[in-house]
Coordinates of C-alpha atoms and ligand atoms in Angstrom, one line a residue:
X1 CA -2.1 -38.1 1.4
X2 CA -3.2 -36.6 4.8
X3 CA -5.7 -34.4 4.7
X4 CA -4.6 -30.1 4.4
X5 CA -4.7 -28.4 6.2
X6 CA -6.5 -24.9 6.5
X7 CA -5.4 -21.8 7.0
X8 CA -6.7 -18.1 7.9
X9 CA -4.5 -14.7 6.6
X10 CA -5.9 -12.0 8.1
X11 CA -4.4 -8.3 6.6
X12 CA -4.8 -5.3 7.5
X13 CA -2.0 -2.4 6.5
X14 CA -0.5 -0.4 3.6
X15 CA -0.7 -2.8 -0.3
X16 CA 3.2 -4.2 0.9
X17 CA 1.1 -6.4 3.7
X18 CA -1.7 -7.7 1.0
X19 CA 0.8 -8.8 -1.1
X20 CA 3.3 -10.5 1.6
X21 CA -0.3 -12.2 2.3
X22 CA 0.0 -14.0 -0.6
X23 CA 3.4 -15.3 -0.2
X24 CA 2.3 -16.1 2.9
X25 CA -0.3 -18.6 1.7
X26 CA 1.9 -19.7 -1.1
X27 CA 4.9 -20.1 1.3
X28 CA 2.7 -22.1 3.8
X29 CA 1.3 -24.2 0.5
X30 CA 3.9 -25.5 0.2
X31 CA 4.0 -26.8 3.6
X32 CA 0.6 -28.5 3.0
X33 CA -1.8 -25.3 4.1
X34 CA -4.8 -24.3 1.9
X35 CA -5.9 -21.1 2.0
X36 CA -9.9 -20.3 4.2
X37 CA -11.6 -17.5 4.4
X38 CA -12.9 -18.1 8.2
X39 CA -11.1 -18.4 11.2
X40 CA -13.5 -21.3 12.8
X41 CA -12.4 -23.7 10.7
X42 CA -8.9 -22.7 10.4
X43 CA -6.0 -24.9 11.5
X44 CA -3.5 -22.3 11.8
X45 CA -4.3 -18.2 12.0
X46 CA -1.9 -15.6 10.6
X47 CA -2.3 -12.1 11.2
X48 CA -0.6 -9.9 9.2
X49 CA 0.0 -6.5 11.1
X50 CA 0.4 -2.9 10.8
X51 CA 2.5 -0.9 13.1
X52 CA 1.8 2.8 12.0
X53 CA -0.8 3.9 13.8
X54 CA -1.6 3.6 17.3
X55 CA -4.7 2.9 16.5
X56 CA -3.8 0.5 13.8
X57 CA -0.9 -1.6 16.4
X58 CA -4.1 -1.7 19.2
X59 CA -6.0 -3.9 16.7
X60 CA -4.1 -6.9 17.0
X61 CA -4.6 -7.6 20.5
X62 CA -8.2 -7.4 20.3
X63 CA -8.8 -9.4 17.2
X64 CA -6.2 -12.0 19.1
X65 CA -8.1 -11.8 22.2
X66 CA -11.3 -12.8 19.7
X67 CA -9.3 -16.3 18.8
X68 CA -9.8 -17.6 22.2
X69 CA -12.5 -19.6 22.2
X70 CA -11.4 -20.5 19.1
X71 CA -8.7 -21.9 21.3
X72 CA -10.0 -23.6 23.9
X73 CA -12.1 -25.5 21.9
X74 CA -9.0 -27.0 19.2
X75 CA -5.6 -26.7 21.1
X76 CA -3.5 -28.0 18.1
X77 CA -5.3 -24.5 16.7
X78 CA -2.0 -22.5 15.8
X79 CA -2.2 -18.3 15.9
X80 CA 0.6 -16.5 14.4
X81 CA 1.3 -12.4 14.3
X82 CA 3.3 -11.7 11.3
X83 CA 4.2 -8.0 9.8
X84 CA 4.8 -4.3 11.3
X85 CA 3.8 -4.5 14.7
X86 CA 5.4 -8.4 14.7
X87 CA 8.6 -6.4 13.6
X88 CA 8.3 -3.9 16.7
X89 CA 6.8 -5.9 19.6
X90 CA 8.7 -9.1 18.9
X91 CA 8.2 -11.1 22.4
X92 CA 6.2 -8.8 24.0
X93 CA 3.1 -10.2 22.1
X94 CA 3.6 -13.6 23.4
X95 CA 4.1 -12.2 27.0
X96 CA 0.2 -10.2 26.8
X97 CA -1.0 -12.9 24.7
X98 CA 0.0 -16.3 25.5
X99 CA -1.9 -18.3 23.4
X100 CA 0.0 -16.6 20.4
X101 CA 2.3 -19.3 19.5
X102 CA 4.5 -17.5 15.8
X103 CA 5.4 -13.7 16.1
X104 CA 7.7 -13.4 12.3
X105 CA 8.9 -10.6 11.0
X106 CA 8.6 -8.9 7.2
X107 CA 11.8 -10.0 6.6
X108 CA 11.8 -13.9 7.3
X109 CA 8.4 -15.2 6.0
X110 CA 10.2 -17.6 3.8
X111 CA 11.5 -19.4 6.8
X112 CA 7.4 -20.0 8.1
X113 CA 7.5 -23.1 7.0
X114 CA 10.4 -24.1 9.4
X115 CA 8.3 -22.3 11.9
X116 CA 5.7 -24.0 12.1
X117 CA 7.0 -26.8 12.2
X118 CA 8.5 -25.7 15.3
X119 CA 5.2 -24.7 16.8
X120 CA 3.8 -28.5 15.6
X121 CA 6.4 -29.8 18.1
X122 CA 5.0 -27.7 20.8
X123 CA 7.6 -24.9 20.9
X124 CA 7.0 -21.0 20.3
X125 CA 8.8 -19.8 17.0
X126 CA 9.8 -16.4 16.8
X127 CA 12.0 -15.3 14.1
X128 CA 12.3 -11.1 13.9
X129 CA 15.6 -11.1 12.0
X130 CA 16.9 -9.0 9.3
X131 CA 18.5 -11.7 7.4
X132 CA 21.0 -11.8 4.6
X133 CA 19.3 -15.0 2.6
X134 CA 16.4 -12.6 0.2
X135 CA 13.0 -13.8 1.1
X136 CA 11.5 -13.1 -2.4
X137 CA 14.4 -15.2 -3.7
X138 CA 13.3 -18.3 -1.7
X139 CA 9.5 -17.9 -2.2
X140 CA 9.5 -17.4 -6.0
X141 CA 8.6 -21.2 -6.9
X142 CA 4.7 -20.6 -6.9
X143 CA 1.9 -23.0 -7.7
X144 CA 0.7 -20.9 -11.3
X145 CA -3.2 -20.2 -9.9
X146 CA -5.0 -18.0 -11.8
X147 CA -4.9 -15.0 -11.1
X148 CA -7.0 -11.6 -11.4
X149 CA -6.4 -8.7 -13.6
X150 CA -5.3 -6.5 -11.3
X151 CA -1.7 -7.7 -9.2
X152 CA 0.4 -5.8 -6.6
X153 CA 4.2 -6.8 -7.1
X154 CA 6.6 -5.3 -4.5
X155 CA 10.2 -4.3 -6.1
X156 CA 11.3 -2.2 -3.1
X157 CA 11.1 -2.7 0.5
X158 CA 11.9 -1.0 3.6
X159 CA 13.4 2.9 4.2
X160 CA 15.9 5.1 5.0
X161 CA 14.2 8.4 5.2
X162 CA 13.1 8.4 9.1
X163 CA 10.9 10.9 8.9
X164 CA 9.8 11.7 12.7
X165 CA 7.1 9.7 13.2
X166 CA 7.2 7.2 11.3
X167 CA 8.2 3.4 12.7
X168 CA 8.0 2.3 8.8
X169 CA 12.2 2.5 8.8
X170 CA 12.0 0.2 12.0
X171 CA 10.2 -2.7 11.0
X172 CA 10.5 -2.5 7.4
X173 CA 14.5 -1.9 8.0
X174 CA 16.1 -0.5 5.5
X175 CA 15.8 0.6 2.4
X176 CA 16.4 -3.0 -0.8
X177 CA 15.3 -3.5 -4.1
X178 CA 14.9 -6.7 -5.6
X179 CA 17.2 -7.0 -9.1
X180 CA 15.1 -6.6 -12.6
X181 CA 15.2 -9.3 -14.2
X182 CA 13.7 -11.1 -11.4
X183 CA 11.3 -8.3 -11.1
X184 CA 10.6 -9.4 -15.1
X185 CA 10.4 -12.3 -14.5
X186 CA 7.9 -12.7 -11.6
X187 CA 5.7 -9.3 -14.4
X188 CA 6.0 -11.8 -17.2
X189 CA 4.6 -15.0 -14.5
X190 CA 1.5 -12.2 -13.1
X191 CA 0.6 -11.7 -16.8
X192 CA 0.5 -15.4 -17.8
X193 CA -1.5 -16.2 -15.4
X194 CA -4.1 -13.1 -16.9
X195 CA -3.1 -10.3 -15.0
X196 CA -3.2 -7.1 -16.7
X197 CA -2.9 -4.5 -14.4
X198 CA 0.6 -4.1 -12.0
X199 CA 0.7 -1.7 -9.9
X200 CA 4.4 -1.7 -7.9
X201 CA 4.9 -1.5 -4.8
X202 CA 7.7 0.4 -2.2
X203 CA 6.8 2.1 0.9
X204 CA 9.9 4.3 -1.3
X205 CA 8.8 3.1 -4.7
X206 CA 10.7 5.9 -6.8
X207 CA 13.8 5.4 -4.7
X208 CA 14.0 2.0 -6.3
X209 CA 17.6 1.3 -7.4
X210 CA 17.6 -3.1 -8.0
X211 CA 20.5 -4.6 -10.2
X212 CA 20.0 -4.1 -14.4
X213 CA 21.0 -6.7 -16.5
X214 CA 23.6 -4.8 -17.3
X215 CA 25.2 -4.6 -13.8
X216 CA 24.5 -1.3 -13.1
X217 CA 21.4 -0.1 -10.8
X218 CA 18.9 1.1 -12.8
X219 CA 15.8 4.1 -11.8
X220 CA 12.0 2.4 -11.7
X221 CA 11.5 4.7 -15.3
X222 CA 14.4 2.3 -16.5
X223 CA 12.2 -0.6 -14.4
X224 CA 8.8 0.6 -15.7
X225 CA 9.7 0.9 -19.6
X226 CA 11.3 -2.9 -19.4
X227 CA 7.5 -3.6 -18.2
X228 CA 6.1 -1.7 -20.7
X229 CA 7.7 -4.3 -23.7
X230 CA 5.6 -7.1 -21.1
X231 CA 3.0 -8.1 -24.0
X232 CA -0.1 -8.9 -22.7
X233 CA 0.7 -6.1 -19.5
X234 CA -1.6 -3.5 -20.4
X235 CA -1.4 -0.5 -17.4
X236 CA 1.7 0.2 -14.8
X237 CA 0.8 1.7 -12.1
X238 CA 3.3 2.4 -8.8
X239 CA 3.2 3.7 -5.5
X240 CA 4.5 5.1 -2.7
X241 CA 6.3 7.8 -4.1
X242 CA 8.7 10.9 -2.0
X243 CA 8.6 14.0 -3.5
X244 CA 12.7 13.9 -2.8
X245 CA 12.6 10.4 -5.6
X246 CA 10.9 11.8 -8.2
X247 CA 13.4 11.7 -10.7
X248 CA 13.4 14.0 -14.6
X249 CA 13.1 10.3 -16.2
X250 CA 10.1 9.5 -14.2
X251 CA 8.0 12.3 -14.6
X252 CA 9.0 12.0 -18.7
X253 CA 8.3 8.1 -17.9
X254 CA 4.6 9.6 -17.2
X255 CA 4.2 11.8 -20.2
X256 CA 6.0 8.8 -22.4
X257 CA 5.2 5.8 -21.8
X258 CA 1.5 5.0 -22.5
X259 CA 1.4 1.8 -20.5
X260 CA 1.7 4.1 -17.0
X261 CA -1.3 5.2 -15.8
X262 CA -1.5 9.2 -15.2
X263 CA -2.3 9.1 -11.1
X264 CA 0.0 9.5 -9.0
X265 CA -0.1 9.2 -5.1
X266 CA 2.3 11.6 -3.3
X267 CA 2.8 12.2 -0.1
X268 CA 3.3 16.0 1.2
X269 CA 2.1 15.7 4.7
X270 CA 1.4 19.2 5.7
X271 CA 2.2 22.3 3.8
X272 CA 3.6 24.0 6.2
X273 CA 7.8 24.4 5.9
X274 CA 8.0 25.1 9.9
X275 CA 6.1 21.1 10.8
X276 CA 7.9 19.6 7.3
X277 CA 11.4 20.6 8.7
X278 CA 9.9 18.9 12.0
X279 CA 8.8 15.9 10.2
X280 CA 12.1 15.7 8.8
X281 CA 10.8 16.0 5.7
X282 CA 13.6 17.4 3.7
X283 CA 11.0 19.4 1.0
X284 CA 9.6 22.1 1.4
X285 CA 6.4 23.0 0.4
X286 CA 7.4 25.3 -2.4
X287 CA 9.4 22.4 -4.3
X288 CA 6.7 20.3 -4.0
X289 CA 4.1 22.9 -5.5
X290 CA 7.5 23.2 -8.2
X291 CA 7.4 19.0 -8.5
X292 CA 3.8 19.4 -9.3
X293 CA 4.0 21.8 -11.9
X294 CA 6.5 19.5 -14.0
X295 CA 4.5 16.6 -13.4
X296 CA 2.0 18.3 -14.8
X297 CA 3.6 19.9 -17.5
X298 CA 4.7 16.1 -18.3
X299 CA 0.8 14.7 -18.4
X300 CA -1.5 17.6 -18.0
X301 CA -4.2 15.3 -17.3
X302 CA -2.7 13.5 -14.2
X303 CA -5.1 13.2 -11.6
X304 CA -3.0 13.2 -7.6
X305 CA -3.4 11.8 -4.8
X306 CA -1.5 12.3 -0.8
X307 CA -1.1 12.0 2.5
X308 CA -1.6 14.3 5.0
X309 CA -1.1 14.4 9.0
X310 CA -2.8 16.8 10.9
X311 CA -2.0 17.5 14.3
X312 CA 1.6 16.8 14.5
X313 CA 3.5 18.3 17.7
X314 CA 3.9 21.8 17.3
X315 CA 1.2 22.5 14.3
X316 CA 0.1 26.0 14.6
X317 CA -3.5 27.0 13.5
X318 CA -1.5 28.8 11.1
X319 CA 0.9 26.1 9.7
X320 CA -2.5 23.8 9.8
X321 CA -4.0 26.8 7.1
X322 CA -1.0 26.2 5.0
X323 CA -1.6 22.8 4.8
X324 CA -4.9 23.9 3.6
X325 CA -3.9 26.5 1.0
X326 CA -1.9 23.7 -0.5
X327 CA -5.0 21.5 -0.8
X328 CA -6.2 24.2 -2.4
X329 CA -3.1 24.7 -5.0
X330 CA -2.8 21.4 -5.5
X331 CA -6.3 19.8 -6.0
X332 CA -5.8 16.2 -4.9
X333 CA -8.3 13.6 -6.5
X334 CA -8.2 11.3 -3.9
X335 CA -6.4 11.3 -0.2
X336 CA -5.8 10.0 3.1
X337 CA -5.5 11.6 6.0
X338 CA -4.9 10.9 9.4
X339 CA -4.8 12.6 13.2
X340 CA -1.1 12.3 14.1
X341 CA 0.2 9.0 16.2
X342 CA 2.9 8.8 19.0
X343 CA 4.9 5.8 18.1
X344 CA 7.5 4.2 20.4
X345 CA 11.0 4.8 19.0
X346 CA 10.2 7.6 16.7
X347 CA 11.5 10.9 17.7
X348 CA 8.5 13.1 17.5
X349 CA 6.8 10.8 20.7
X350 CA 9.2 12.6 22.9
X351 CA 7.3 16.2 21.6
X352 CA 4.8 18.2 23.6
X353 CA 1.4 16.8 21.6
X354 CA -1.7 18.6 20.7
X355 CA -5.2 18.1 22.5
X356 CA -7.4 15.4 20.8
X357 CA -10.3 18.1 19.6
X358 CA -7.7 20.3 18.2
X359 CA -6.7 16.9 15.8
X360 CA -9.8 15.7 15.4
X361 CA -11.4 19.6 14.1
X362 CA -8.5 20.5 11.6
X363 CA -9.0 16.4 10.2
X364 CA -12.7 17.3 9.9
X365 CA -11.5 20.6 8.4
X366 CA -8.8 18.8 6.0
X367 CA -10.7 16.3 5.2
X368 CA -14.2 18.6 3.9
X369 CA -12.4 20.0 1.4
X370 CA -10.0 17.5 -0.1
X371 CA -13.4 16.1 -0.5
X372 CA -14.9 19.4 -2.4
X373 CA -11.8 18.4 -4.7
X374 CA -12.2 14.9 -5.1
X375 CA -16.2 15.8 -6.2
X376 CA -15.1 18.1 -8.8
X377 CA -12.3 15.6 -10.3
X378 CA -15.0 13.3 -10.3
X379 CA -17.8 15.1 -12.2
X380 CA -15.8 16.5 -14.4
X381 CA -15.0 12.9 -15.9
X382 CA -19.1 13.1 -17.7
X383 CA -18.6 13.6 -20.8
X384 CA -14.9 12.2 -21.4
X385 CA -14.0 8.9 -22.9
X386 CA -11.5 6.9 -20.6
X387 CA -10.0 3.2 -20.7
X388 CA -11.3 0.6 -17.9
X389 CA -10.2 -2.2 -16.9
X390 CA -13.2 -4.5 -16.0
X391 CA -12.9 -6.6 -13.1
X392 CA -15.6 -8.0 -11.6
X393 CA -19.3 -8.4 -12.1
X394 CA -21.1 -5.5 -10.5
X395 CA -24.6 -5.5 -7.6
X396 CA -27.2 -5.2 -10.5
X397 CA -27.7 -8.0 -13.4
X398 CA -26.1 -8.4 -16.7
X399 CA -23.6 -4.6 -14.6
X400 CA -19.8 -5.3 -14.6
X401 CA -17.1 -2.6 -12.8
X402 CA -14.1 -1.4 -13.7
X403 CA -11.4 1.1 -12.8
X404 CA -10.2 4.1 -15.2
X405 CA -6.6 4.3 -16.2
X406 CA -7.7 7.9 -13.0
X407 CA -8.5 5.0 -10.9
X408 CA -12.1 6.1 -10.4
X409 CA -14.7 3.0 -9.7
X410 CA -16.8 3.1 -13.7
X411 CA -20.1 0.5 -13.8
X412 CA -21.4 -0.2 -16.9
X413 CA -24.8 -1.5 -17.6
X414 CA -25.5 -4.9 -20.0
X415 CA -21.5 -4.3 -20.7
X416 CA -20.7 -7.6 -22.6
X417 CA -17.1 -7.8 -21.3
X418 CA -14.9 -10.2 -19.1
X419 CA -12.9 -10.0 -16.7
X420 CA -9.9 -8.4 -17.2
X421 CA -10.7 -7.3 -20.6
X422 CA -10.9 -4.0 -21.1
X423 CA -12.7 -0.9 -23.4
X424 CA -13.4 3.0 -23.6
X425 CA -15.6 4.5 -22.0
X426 CA -17.9 7.4 -22.0
X427 CA -18.8 8.4 -18.3
X428 CA -22.5 9.3 -18.7
X429 CA -23.2 10.5 -14.3
X430 CA -21.3 10.6 -11.7
X431 CA -22.0 8.6 -8.2
X432 CA -21.1 9.0 -4.5
X433 CA -18.7 6.6 -5.3
X434 CA -18.1 5.7 -7.9
X435 CA -18.8 6.1 -12.4
X436 CA -21.9 4.8 -14.3
X437 CA -20.5 5.6 -18.0
X438 CA -21.6 3.5 -22.2
X439 CA -19.0 1.1 -23.9
X440 CA -17.7 3.1 -27.1
X441 CA -15.7 0.8 -28.6
X442 CA -13.2 -2.6 -26.8
Ligands
LIG1 N1 5.8 5.6 2.9 C1 5.4 6.1 2.5 C2 3.8 5.9 3.4 C3 3.9 5.6 4.9 S1 2.9 5.9 5.8 C4 5.7 7.5 2.5 O1 6.5 7.8 2.1 O2 4.8 8.3 2.6 C5 1.6 6.0 5.2 C6 0.9 7.3 5.8 O3 0.6 6.6 7.4 C7 2.0 8.2 5.6 O4 2.3 9.1 4.2 C8 1.2 9.7 6.9 O5 0.3 9.9 6.2 C9 0.6 8.5 7.7 N2 1.1 7.8 8.9 C10 2.7 7.6 8.8 N3 3.1 7.8 10.4 C11 2.4 8.2 11.4 C12 2.2 8.2 12.5 N4 2.7 8.2 13.8 N5 0.6 9.4 13.0 C13 -0.5 9.8 12.2 N6 -0.3 9.3 10.4 C14 1.1 8.5 9.7
LIG2 FE1 7.3 6.2 6.5 FE2 8.8 9.3 5.9 FE3 10.0 6.2 5.1 FE4 7.7 7.5 4.4 S1 9.7 8.4 3.9 S2 8.0 5.5 4.7 S3 6.7 9.0 5.9 S4 9.6 7.3 7.1
LIG3 FE1 1.5 -0.4 8.4 FE2 4.2 -1.9 8.4 FE3 2.8 -0.7 5.8 S1 3.5 -0.2 9.4 S2 1.6 0.8 6.7 S3 1.8 -2.7 7.6 S4 4.6 -1.5 5.6

């Protein structure tokens, strides 16, 4: 048997890319590749890229530049670009970086072995189609390797919402949901391999409407209730949700389904109705706040997180203030915030842009308020007993680290628990980025 070739994958962007990188590694496993964690000894390097902001996209080219020496030393080394930059810029990548052998878009990963074979013949390979064959279908037959206690599972991809700032509808294509049966099968397989917590992924995960075994489309809530029946699966999360797809049955599930964790990522982007309209978000600040009220009525202790864009075209100081007001009202446990970045081909890129220093200053002000609430929510955990799923040993001997149901990192000294074990933990201290606790029961 010939020696296995080595594949190095570097992943940028969202969790969906993390999931996709795992699938690519498995697909290439079938073509005789094993994964390596350094580019230095690799026979193939794959960059799984993100196009969401300018900086993310530019990173790809600087990273490729760094591989020049490797490629010169080892001309057989194959270099591939996958993900959303591959989808958005395709051929352009090979023009800018002629050493790239392969470009593959997010919907074509099942074709990777074929594309790799093409590069072995000395040809360049490019596939950025949105093919009719289902990439998940072909990627199903995977080796039964042991897994860590948490895993991502993509249930829905793509987006039809076309927010004026966003490239996702162009890079990931139209919204598609996977059938219920396939998802349950994959969840069962993950559990058999040691997974205890699954995060269901989708760019608009709560718009999920996959074909159920009864021939009708199921909602995300219905899918969650089905996964609730999977023995050995202890925790379910989902991300990312859109406010307009937060249906009653999903809100209800947050109150009723014990495996569904009390944490919800619900991006709002802005607190100004004028800007929300210009963003094509099709919800208002008020409708978002009322929605949060309903979610909190169903699950009072839920921790909320969000995404914010500051410095969107035409954002005035008052618009920005409206966003701050919304933050003060919601009190997020966590948030991701970004300066608006112009993306080629999106409507907002054509509009008058705000100066960079205004964006930077607003970002700092917003982040200070987010951090303030985040701190209070984290500190409030002291004295409470939470469930923790242990994921890895900590830095100190005997220490174990895991995540609480509210997604806080929790470490316990002299824990005497294994990876993948759940325990009830009393929180005794709130540190800079994590909580310290003691085990009350296992
Ligand atoms: N599908 C998710 C997230 C998409 S991208 C959703 O609908 O919420 C993740 C986040 O990146 C977005 O929520 C937004 O806050 C940010 N983002 C997207 N495009 C951006 C841009 N052009 N500039 C700055 N931030 C952007
Ligand atoms: Fe982008 Fe908006 Fe779709 Fe989210 S809902 S992926 S922000 S277009
Ligand atoms: Fe980036 Fe594509 Fe995800 S643009 S955020 S990797 S969907």
